[in-house]
Amino acid sequence: MELESLQSPKRVKIDPSSPSADSFLETAGVSPHPPAGNETLISVKPELSDLVEVTPEIEFSASSAPKFMPSDVKLASGGSIPHGSVPYNADMKSTSKVATTPPLSILVESTKTANGGLVAKSTQVHSRLVLLAGKCMNRHIIEHLGSLRLLKNIPITQVSVDQAEKFEFATYTHINICIEYDENFVEGVKYICRLFTTHRSLFEGAHEVGYHIVFNQNKKWADYREDEKSEYNEFLRSLNICCGEKVTQCSVVGKYDSSTIYITEKDELVNLGKEISEDVVIWKNLKVCDYAENCIRFLPGVRFPESLQVLNIGGGSSLETLTGFKMPTQLKALNASKGVITSIDYVSFPPMLERLDLLQNKIFFLNYVDLPPHLLALDLSQNSIDSLKSINFPRNLKHLSVSNNPIECIKGAKFPETVEYLDLSCIPNESMTGIKFPDLTIWLNLQQSMTNTRGLKLPPYVLELNLACNGVNSINPLKLPNLIQKLYLAHNNIKTLNKVVFPTALKELYLGNNLITTLKNVLLPPTLEVLDLEMDPYAEDNEKYITSLKDVILPVNLRVLRLGYHLIKAIESMEFPFHLQELNLAYNDLRVLRNVRFGPKLKVLDLSGNQDLISIDNVHFPESLVDLKIPSLLLNNLPATIIERANKHELSLTKSLPYTI
């Protein structure tokens, strides 16, 4: 039985603004790992190389940095908006995978009777058809399809256009067309145009129709063949004739490459504005428009339909200004991120705008900005703002990020009392003394935002708090509110957890890269479910490590325990918590694993990198285990049941090479 080896750990840089880490629309939520600032260094364990060809689904995984603003519409430039989505208050959770036949989802509307009972008003069946033309392997297409799958109660049928003529279509309430430009662009678009005629009733019966086209971002629009341009225009014309009033979403990604920014002649700019308008103006009921990754300096005379509610013009690293851009009056969400905007002073924003994303621009000042009164979410991260004084944020604001700005002194900033999600991470500020955080704040990111924590007063109802990289020496003086559920304290100078009084509601605790050497006599709260003490093997100042788990008492409800890259030498006569699902002991100094019992829910066990661990004695591996990583020399001494389960594709078994740095 041959087993492919793993490589040694590598340093990985995560760009928090990249579409892969922060796609255009994602489910709300914060990941198990703290925000990372300008550069996130994650200790990545070797990539999986399975003994058998099976990929078990693991509930817990050490993955990417979390996303700012757990809202329903994630406007990060370069991504895609799923057609049929609701800009706000949408319950977007993972649903069914792509189906080959259309499963149905029945939604029953109801109304209350006089005595409080419920009576059904109507029954509506929802299903979605996705038509694919081209390879559809582009990141934007993949993200778009992923976003569609997140929409609740709308199962998907996915059909390639070259199979469409033989496919028996059902009735669909939502239809999405995805086209990726390639050498067969003309043929693929012709297939779809033909469907508008041969299956017209299919589109006429849909409630909403959307399309998503990704062009070649390295190709000038002027260099496209005439037949390609003609077929694109024919697609728009045919779709409009067939069901134009049903088109509520359109995406035109990467149509204009970087050469467009050199257009300066008035006539050429007028023609450019006309071309952009012609892409969207015909859709009278358009709600969502994604014009991402287009290299446009400004929007010369461009008009979007007044029905538009969500607009993405981010990406392209070219957009210089919003001045003079007449935005639709019904617009609720605008993304103009990843550009070179230096100012938003005197920009006329729609009065109903609720979300504004301007991250990764070059904005210096906000002194003369008139932000719309109904704004709920504002992202100004990764700009050049050096002060928050005299800025009047809208009084109903709930989400605010000014992270990664050169703000040397936060004093004088006035945050609306309504702010619930506040990101002040990665700023060169010295102290939070005198800063009044809103009492309603429940998510607070202060990573790398102060040189010391003296004078820090935390909001009373905060549920998630990040204080990583702030030189914290001790936990008790922080006076942590009892309601905190997630606490990030990695990359600090904490030496001991003895006598620490943790918040009584704490569920997740991240303490990697501190100076902690033991967990003995540490009283962790019984509510704790995730304990992460994993070290960074590339940090040059690491001097203190945990060396033993003897006499350590772990919380009864613990589900995830990460102790990678310490110096634990032996684990003997230990019973891990009943509910534990993930245990990471990678790259320690383990030589003895004896008389150890795991609970019946363990799914992931990582022993990789412990090259002196050549045998185990009286260790019970539960049937729930689906992912086991081991040092190379342990393979021949594993229990026969483990090898048997791997051969049956019930278990992923991976061996590792020695750790080198």
XYZ file of C-alpha atoms in Angstrom:
661
model
C 0.000 0.000 0.000
C 1.714 3.166 -1.232
C 1.124 6.452 0.536
C 2.043 9.797 -0.954
C 3.899 12.056 1.441
C 3.065 15.512 2.649
C 5.343 18.492 2.314
C 6.635 20.621 5.143
C 4.543 23.586 6.308
C 4.663 26.738 4.236
C 4.075 30.399 5.001
C 0.890 31.624 3.376
C -0.165 35.245 2.861
C -3.863 35.908 2.736
C -5.085 39.119 1.103
C -8.200 39.939 3.108
C -9.609 41.892 0.194
C -9.156 39.203 -2.430
C -12.316 37.789 -3.955
C -11.330 34.287 -2.881
C -11.266 35.350 0.759
C -14.093 37.775 0.491
C -16.442 36.943 -2.355
C -19.102 39.344 -3.593
C -21.961 37.647 -1.810
C -21.369 35.282 1.047
C -23.285 33.942 3.958
C -23.163 36.124 7.021
C -20.848 35.042 9.782
C -17.380 35.164 11.277
C -14.927 32.323 10.817
C -13.166 30.532 13.689
C -9.969 32.496 13.132
C -9.280 36.129 13.991
C -9.017 38.918 11.413
C -5.511 39.279 10.175
C -4.820 42.827 9.120
C -2.434 43.731 6.332
C -0.817 40.312 6.253
C -2.147 37.154 7.789
C 0.392 34.485 8.548
C -1.298 31.158 9.016
C 0.555 28.054 10.055
C -0.667 25.797 7.306
C -0.304 22.121 7.910
C 0.770 19.997 4.945
C -1.843 19.504 2.265
C -3.885 16.331 2.297
C -2.740 13.364 0.304
C -5.244 10.624 0.812
C -4.438 6.947 1.031
C -7.742 6.286 -0.682
C -9.659 8.480 -3.086
C -12.219 9.879 -0.702
C -12.816 13.353 0.643
C -14.766 13.160 3.879
C -16.750 16.227 4.891
C -15.124 17.717 7.974
C -17.183 20.034 10.105
C -14.219 21.962 11.440
C -11.238 23.212 9.467
C -8.481 25.748 10.034
C -9.113 28.015 7.126
C -9.250 31.606 6.003
C -9.461 34.895 7.797
C -12.955 36.002 8.727
C -15.066 38.505 6.881
C -15.958 41.936 8.114
C -19.610 42.770 8.479
C -21.756 39.644 8.801
C -24.443 41.064 6.522
C -26.520 39.489 3.837
C -25.043 41.295 0.845
C -21.265 41.043 0.698
C -20.018 43.659 -1.738
C -16.384 42.802 -2.326
C -15.328 43.846 -5.787
C -14.680 41.147 -8.285
C -17.345 38.759 -7.098
C -20.855 38.112 -8.248
C -24.371 38.757 -7.052
C -26.738 35.803 -7.255
C -29.864 36.498 -9.208
C -33.023 36.445 -7.177
C -31.297 37.523 -3.984
C -32.745 40.076 -1.628
C -30.310 42.891 -0.779
C -31.091 42.807 2.936
C -32.539 40.476 5.527
C -32.106 37.460 3.262
C -31.625 34.170 5.050
C -28.687 32.845 3.044
C -27.587 29.454 4.256
C -26.106 26.503 2.475
C -28.773 24.456 0.739
C -28.791 21.650 -1.769
C -26.045 20.914 -4.251
C -26.502 21.331 -7.989
C -29.038 18.820 -9.219
C -29.449 17.226 -12.618
C -33.220 17.158 -12.257
C -35.266 19.956 -10.733
C -36.169 19.164 -7.117
C -38.945 21.425 -5.959
C -39.245 23.641 -2.945
C -42.762 24.496 -1.868
C -43.263 27.737 0.029
C -46.583 28.245 1.783
C -47.632 31.747 2.706
C -49.930 32.033 5.687
C -51.956 34.596 7.565
C -53.178 34.804 11.130
C -56.847 34.286 11.928
C -58.732 36.241 14.548
C -58.062 33.581 17.172
C -54.337 33.497 16.408
C -54.328 30.443 14.160
C -52.626 30.191 10.769
C -54.412 29.723 7.474
C -52.566 29.031 4.227
C -52.973 31.805 1.662
C -51.126 30.391 -1.321
C -48.656 27.713 -2.281
C -45.725 28.613 -4.498
C -43.159 26.208 -5.975
C -39.623 27.556 -6.458
C -36.833 26.075 -8.535
C -33.872 27.476 -10.474
C -32.445 26.632 -13.896
C -28.812 27.518 -14.642
C -27.686 27.471 -18.287
C -23.922 27.313 -18.849
C -22.033 28.346 -21.991
C -18.250 28.125 -22.261
C -15.863 26.376 -19.907
C -17.339 28.169 -16.883
C -14.163 27.602 -14.870
C -13.473 31.288 -14.267
C -13.372 32.368 -10.632
C -16.278 34.768 -11.126
C -18.502 32.027 -12.553
C -17.585 29.619 -9.774
C -18.295 32.246 -7.104
C -21.547 33.193 -8.784
C -22.741 29.583 -8.864
C -21.659 29.149 -5.255
C -23.689 32.186 -4.273
C -26.759 30.821 -6.014
C -26.498 27.627 -4.001
C -26.573 29.631 -0.789
C -30.038 30.966 -1.493
C -32.545 29.166 0.663
C -35.417 27.090 -0.671
C -34.516 27.413 -4.374
C -32.967 24.114 -5.598
C -30.851 24.233 -8.763
C -30.867 22.396 -12.090
C -27.659 22.988 -14.049
C -27.550 22.376 -17.809
C -24.783 23.011 -20.346
C -26.061 24.612 -23.570
C -24.636 21.838 -25.719
C -26.945 19.442 -23.852
C -29.949 21.754 -23.781
C -31.573 20.514 -26.988
C -31.855 16.988 -25.574
C -32.775 18.052 -22.052
C -36.352 17.743 -20.841
C -36.985 21.051 -19.110
C -39.498 21.444 -16.324
C -40.988 24.747 -15.137
C -38.670 27.094 -13.268
C -39.337 30.249 -11.273
C -35.760 31.504 -11.681
C -33.451 31.200 -14.701
C -29.778 32.155 -14.732
C -27.524 32.241 -17.781
C -23.758 31.986 -17.218
C -21.411 32.658 -20.140
C -17.618 32.604 -20.058
C -15.785 34.008 -23.053
C -13.597 31.483 -24.882
C -12.819 30.400 -28.438
C -16.365 29.023 -28.771
C -18.075 32.158 -27.506
C -20.121 32.738 -30.686
C -21.400 29.158 -30.865
C -22.343 29.101 -27.188
C -24.260 32.369 -27.345
C -26.051 31.212 -30.507
C -27.236 28.104 -28.631
C -28.771 30.297 -25.958
C -30.368 32.675 -28.463
C -31.911 29.661 -30.156
C -33.440 28.595 -26.840
C -35.154 31.974 -26.581
C -37.123 30.918 -29.672
C -37.495 27.141 -29.315
C -38.233 27.258 -25.577
C -39.777 30.692 -25.261
C -42.431 29.489 -22.823
C -39.644 28.330 -20.500
C -38.454 31.921 -20.066
C -41.894 33.490 -20.168
C -42.980 31.228 -17.310
C -40.105 32.277 -15.053
C -40.606 34.947 -12.413
C -37.074 36.329 -12.753
C -34.238 35.948 -15.246
C -30.586 36.912 -14.835
C -27.365 36.563 -16.777
C -23.692 36.569 -15.857
C -21.081 37.115 -18.605
C -17.333 37.042 -17.963
C -15.138 38.436 -20.726
C -11.380 38.084 -21.236
C -9.921 40.694 -18.874
C -6.654 40.788 -20.837
C -8.297 41.583 -24.153
C -9.302 44.972 -25.493
C -12.961 45.310 -26.382
C -11.827 46.789 -29.721
C -9.902 43.576 -30.443
C -12.926 41.301 -30.228
C -14.015 39.984 -33.606
C -17.011 41.607 -35.219
C -18.992 38.369 -35.097
C -18.315 38.116 -31.337
C -19.541 41.657 -30.729
C -22.503 41.076 -32.992
C -23.490 37.872 -31.206
C -23.245 39.588 -27.806
C -25.586 42.337 -29.025
C -27.905 39.718 -30.519
C -28.020 37.983 -27.133
C -29.176 41.203 -25.476
C -31.740 41.863 -28.225
C -33.144 38.310 -28.196
C -33.332 38.158 -24.422
C -35.149 41.486 -24.369
C -37.705 40.294 -26.940
C -38.221 36.988 -25.162
C -38.519 38.131 -21.554
C -36.926 41.547 -21.091
C -39.370 42.598 -18.382
C -38.304 39.597 -16.283
C -34.566 40.415 -16.300
C -33.716 41.531 -12.759
C -29.995 40.766 -12.635
C -27.105 41.234 -15.053
C -23.356 40.824 -14.710
C -20.843 42.128 -17.234
C -17.424 41.271 -15.809
C -14.085 42.254 -17.331
C -15.404 43.713 -20.584
C -12.980 46.662 -20.576
C -9.282 46.002 -19.997
C -6.610 48.395 -18.691
C -6.203 50.132 -22.045
C -9.555 51.836 -21.419
C -8.024 54.151 -18.803
C -6.041 55.905 -21.529
C -9.157 57.090 -23.324
C -9.151 60.878 -22.960
C -10.742 62.292 -26.123
C -14.232 63.637 -25.560
C -15.830 61.737 -28.438
C -14.274 58.466 -27.312
C -15.467 59.018 -23.750
C -18.988 59.721 -25.005
C -18.926 56.484 -26.982
C -17.634 54.586 -23.945
C -20.462 55.916 -21.796
C -22.958 54.965 -24.490
C -21.562 51.409 -24.731
C -21.767 50.911 -20.970
C -25.320 52.257 -20.859
C -26.399 49.959 -23.696
C -25.334 46.955 -21.600
C -27.944 47.671 -18.934
C -30.384 50.429 -19.849
C -32.801 48.142 -21.708
C -33.676 46.238 -18.509
C -36.523 48.266 -17.015
C -36.922 46.033 -13.948
C -33.226 45.496 -13.202
C -32.495 45.147 -9.484
C -28.903 43.891 -9.388
C -26.040 44.947 -11.673
C -22.504 43.585 -11.401
C -20.070 45.595 -13.553
C -16.980 44.406 -11.693
C -13.363 44.214 -12.863
C -13.832 46.769 -15.627
C -10.965 49.246 -15.984
C -12.964 52.463 -16.087
C -11.678 55.776 -14.666
C -15.137 57.250 -14.242
C -18.638 56.746 -15.594
C -19.043 59.331 -18.360
C -22.740 60.046 -18.725
C -23.680 56.480 -17.792
C -27.275 55.983 -16.655
C -28.480 52.865 -14.902
C -32.167 51.902 -14.659
C -34.008 53.650 -11.830
C -35.198 50.251 -10.583
C -31.618 49.255 -9.645
C -31.063 48.351 -5.981
C -27.576 46.764 -5.919
C -24.626 47.994 -8.008
C -21.043 46.713 -8.114
C -18.541 48.855 -10.033
C -15.545 47.742 -7.974
C -12.328 46.174 -9.144
C -10.198 47.114 -12.080
C -7.990 49.396 -9.918
C -8.986 52.298 -12.145
C -12.072 54.091 -10.848
C -10.932 57.614 -9.878
C -14.118 59.388 -8.848
C -17.840 59.126 -8.219
C -18.337 62.832 -8.787
C -20.890 63.518 -11.478
C -22.193 59.951 -11.455
C -25.988 60.062 -11.294
C -26.924 57.048 -9.200
C -30.376 55.430 -9.346
C -32.647 56.855 -6.667
C -33.696 53.374 -5.435
C -30.114 52.153 -4.970
C -29.597 50.376 -1.635
C -26.106 48.898 -1.983
C -23.073 50.317 -3.815
C -19.634 48.758 -4.130
C -16.840 50.936 -5.532
C -13.926 49.095 -3.928
C -10.452 48.379 -5.312
C -10.109 51.619 -7.205
C -8.065 54.809 -6.913
C -10.738 57.123 -5.519
C -9.079 59.905 -3.491
C -12.188 61.699 -2.264
C -15.940 61.255 -1.888
C -16.518 64.876 -0.866
C -19.587 66.412 -2.431
C -20.654 63.097 -3.994
C -24.425 62.853 -4.195
C -25.417 59.460 -2.812
C -28.989 58.163 -3.152
C -31.021 58.928 -0.021
C -32.107 55.274 0.365
C -28.555 53.854 0.220
C -28.035 51.331 3.021
C -24.628 49.832 2.202
C -21.499 51.518 0.867
C -18.236 49.634 0.236
C -15.182 51.757 -0.581
C -12.408 49.526 0.703
C -8.967 49.545 -0.893
C -9.065 53.009 -2.446
C -6.929 56.091 -1.757
C -9.335 58.229 0.259
C -7.546 60.723 2.528
C -10.244 62.875 4.123
C -13.928 62.645 5.000
C -14.482 66.220 6.194
C -17.004 67.249 3.542
C -18.752 63.951 2.948
C -22.528 63.884 3.040
C -23.334 60.279 3.823
C -26.941 59.178 3.215
C -29.115 59.215 6.352
C -30.308 55.604 6.045
C -26.829 54.093 5.665
C -26.473 50.887 7.696
C -23.084 49.553 6.581
C -19.918 51.473 5.662
C -16.566 49.893 4.779
C -13.646 52.350 4.447
C -10.870 49.867 5.212
C -7.504 49.976 3.418
C -7.572 53.657 2.514
C -5.351 56.582 3.556
C -7.555 58.133 6.237
C -5.473 59.488 9.141
C -8.176 60.904 11.408
C -11.794 60.260 12.379
C -12.294 63.615 14.086
C -15.226 65.745 12.956
C -16.701 62.921 10.889
C -20.452 62.721 11.219
C -21.408 59.127 10.651
C -25.100 58.445 9.941
C -26.968 57.973 13.181
C -28.476 54.594 12.146
C -25.148 53.019 11.134
C -24.758 49.406 12.292
C -21.604 48.199 10.494
C -18.426 50.284 10.316
C -14.891 49.338 9.239
C -11.948 51.738 9.106
C -9.284 49.058 9.475
C -5.885 49.324 7.803
C -5.842 53.108 7.707
C -2.954 55.294 9.015
C -4.973 56.561 12.004
C -2.349 57.460 14.627
C -4.830 58.748 17.189
C -8.386 57.491 17.521
C -9.276 60.157 20.066
C -12.073 62.426 19.014
C -13.887 59.767 17.020
C -17.615 59.659 17.626
C -19.318 56.408 16.764
C -23.119 56.251 16.483
C -24.763 54.459 19.378
C -26.388 52.097 16.896
C -23.099 50.524 15.722
C -23.122 46.766 16.317
C -20.120 45.699 14.206
C -16.995 47.848 14.552
C -13.604 47.130 12.958
C -10.690 49.347 14.076
C -7.975 46.785 13.449
C -4.465 47.415 12.108
C -4.103 51.110 12.773
C -0.972 52.783 14.267
C -2.935 54.068 17.270
C -1.251 54.027 20.696
C -4.109 53.798 23.173
C -7.865 53.424 23.490
C -7.959 55.561 26.630
C -10.981 57.838 26.571
C -12.641 56.025 23.667
C -16.331 55.358 24.197
C -17.524 52.360 22.252
C -21.268 52.128 21.595
C -23.064 50.041 24.184
C -24.851 48.088 21.439
C -21.603 46.848 19.851
C -21.607 43.054 19.746
C -18.654 42.496 17.339
C -15.453 44.450 18.017
C -12.153 44.004 16.199
C -9.242 45.807 17.871
C -6.446 43.606 16.542
C -3.145 45.481 16.328
C -4.786 48.809 17.162
C -2.893 49.877 20.304
C 0.516 49.493 21.906
C -1.021 48.759 25.317
C -4.483 48.121 26.714
C -4.407 50.619 29.578
C -7.600 52.616 29.725
C -9.496 50.231 27.469
C -13.206 50.119 28.304
C -15.111 47.425 26.464
C -18.792 47.645 25.517
C -21.001 45.679 27.944
C -22.821 43.488 25.409
C -19.953 42.491 23.118
C -20.193 38.867 21.949
C -17.076 38.645 19.797
C -13.835 40.436 20.647
C -10.455 40.449 18.913
C -7.504 41.783 20.925
C -4.742 39.947 19.066
C -1.333 41.577 18.527
C -1.745 44.258 21.199
C 0.985 43.398 23.713
C -1.509 42.007 26.238
C 0.378 40.637 29.276
C -2.516 39.479 31.434
C -6.191 38.733 30.872
C -7.864 39.690 34.167
C -7.088 43.453 33.927
C -9.039 43.573 30.673
C -12.303 43.239 32.633
C -13.938 41.157 29.962
C -17.752 41.314 29.819
C -19.425 38.037 30.719
C -21.443 37.851 27.497
C -18.374 37.313 25.284
C -18.653 34.106 23.261
C -15.588 34.399 20.993
C -12.298 35.828 22.222
C -9.129 36.292 20.148
C -5.937 36.917 22.131
C -3.306 35.403 19.838
C 0.119 36.988 19.313
C 0.347 38.640 22.714
C 2.614 38.247 25.765
C 0.337 36.213 28.032
C 2.418 33.928 30.268
C -0.147 32.130 32.389
C -3.838 31.293 32.518
C -3.810 30.445 36.227
C -6.419 32.346 38.235
C -7.857 33.854 35.069
C -11.590 34.444 35.329
C -13.006 33.848 31.864
C -16.391 35.128 30.672
C -19.087 32.692 31.726
C -20.608 32.486 28.211
C -17.277 31.910 26.410
C -17.469 29.346 23.585
C -14.322 29.965 21.529
C -10.873 31.010 22.777
C -7.832 31.693 20.554
C -4.502 31.999 22.390
C -1.848 30.918 19.886
C 1.590 32.545 19.917
C 1.727 33.635 23.516
C 4.141 32.638 26.286
C 1.938 29.958 27.854
C 3.802 26.808 28.953
C 1.128 24.843 30.826
C -2.614 24.309 31.081
C -2.355 22.691 34.508
C -4.568 24.285 37.179
C -6.310 26.361 34.531
C -10.041 26.682 35.087
C -11.614 26.934 31.653
C -15.359 27.650 31.492
C -17.603 24.611 30.924
C -19.233 26.430 27.996
C -15.987 26.397 25.975
C -16.254 24.542 22.644
C -13.118 25.702 20.761
C -9.670 26.070 22.328
C -6.935 27.124 19.899
C -3.362 27.354 21.191
C -1.644 26.549 17.903
C 1.730 28.234 17.435
C 3.187 29.834 14.318
C 6.286 27.806 13.349
C 7.680 30.769 11.431
C 7.491 33.293 14.253
C 11.103 34.058 15.177
C 10.365 35.150 18.750
C 8.729 31.905 19.911
C 10.485 30.760 23.064
C 7.746 29.276 25.241
C 5.799 26.133 24.462
C 3.420 23.725 26.168
C 5.323 20.525 26.988
C 2.740 18.351 28.722
C -0.989 17.693 29.090
C -0.620 15.793 32.354
C -3.314 16.661 34.919
C -4.938 19.073 32.475
C -8.725 19.322 32.856
C -10.476 20.124 29.612
C -14.037 21.496 29.442
C -16.699 18.857 29.051
C -18.273 20.531 25.995
C -15.008 21.040 24.082
C -15.390 20.189 20.392
C -12.139 21.560 18.909
C -8.671 21.465 20.482
C -5.689 22.812 18.543
C -2.222 22.363 20.045
C -0.062 22.252 16.935
C 3.637 23.253 16.936
C 4.298 22.933 20.683
C 6.756 20.564 22.408
C 4.422 17.976 23.928
C 6.444 14.780 24.336
C 3.959 12.272 25.740
C 0.236 11.742 26.243
C -0.525 8.918 28.652
C -3.593 7.720 30.541
C -5.794 10.528 29.258
C -9.446 10.616 28.306
C -10.412 13.442 26.004
C -13.827 15.149 26.258
C -16.838 13.205 25.070
C -17.891 15.856 22.522
C -14.437 16.426 20.983
C -14.593 16.391 17.166
C -11.204 17.812 16.149
C -7.814 17.335 17.823
C -4.678 18.854 16.346
C -1.324 17.771 17.794
C 0.670 18.322 14.604
C 4.427 18.953 14.758
C 4.962 18.527 18.461
C 7.638 16.239 19.909
C 5.334 13.292 20.586
C 7.085 10.010 21.268
C 4.532 8.283 23.474
C 0.788 7.881 22.907
C -0.438 5.327 25.408
C -3.708 4.477 27.172
C -5.597 7.294 25.435
C -9.325 7.290 24.890
C -11.204 9.545 22.508
C -14.921 10.228 22.607
C -17.393 8.769 20.089
C -17.652 12.027 18.083
C -14.023 12.522 17.038
C -13.792 13.239 13.294
C -10.339 14.748 12.769
C -7.075 13.706 14.420
C -3.806 15.297 13.309
C -0.595 13.646 14.541
C 1.496 14.684 11.530
C 5.071 15.847 11.961
C 5.724 13.870 15.156
C 8.413 11.787 13.473
C 9.551 10.052 16.680
C 6.088 8.629 17.217
C 6.583 5.181 15.731
C 4.005 3.212 17.702
C 0.906 3.629 19.831
C -0.323 1.527 22.701
C -3.902 0.963 23.815
C -5.372 3.910 21.914
C -9.043 3.729 21.022
C -9.955 5.244 17.633
C -13.737 5.746 17.382
C -15.789 4.804 14.316
C -16.618 8.508 13.861
C -13.018 9.260 12.776
C -12.892 10.227 9.088
C -9.586 12.123 8.801
C -6.327 10.847 10.312
C -2.913 12.383 9.686
C 0.140 10.525 10.956
C 3.959 10.651 10.886
C 5.424 8.407 8.205
C 6.956 5.805 10.526
C 3.666 5.171 12.321
C 1.984 3.743 9.243
C 3.155 0.167 9.706
C 2.120 0.127 13.369
C -1.437 1.328 13.019
C -4.297 -0.918 14.152
C -5.615 -3.165 11.390
C -9.064 -1.618 11.736
C -7.708 1.770 10.632
C -6.143 0.329 7.466
C -9.312 -1.613 6.761
C -11.508 1.488 7.068
C -9.147 3.451 4.807
C -9.364 0.761 2.143
C -13.149 0.914 2.362
C -13.074 4.679 1.743
C -14.443 5.293 5.225
C -11.338 7.140 6.408
C -8.828 9.563 4.889
C -5.334 8.512 5.955
C -2.336 10.789 5.317
C 1.311 10.615 6.308
C 3.705 13.542 6.709
C 7.355 14.311 6.197
C 9.517 15.686 9.017
C 9.046 19.353 9.799
C 11.812 21.607 8.504
C 12.208 25.363 8.622
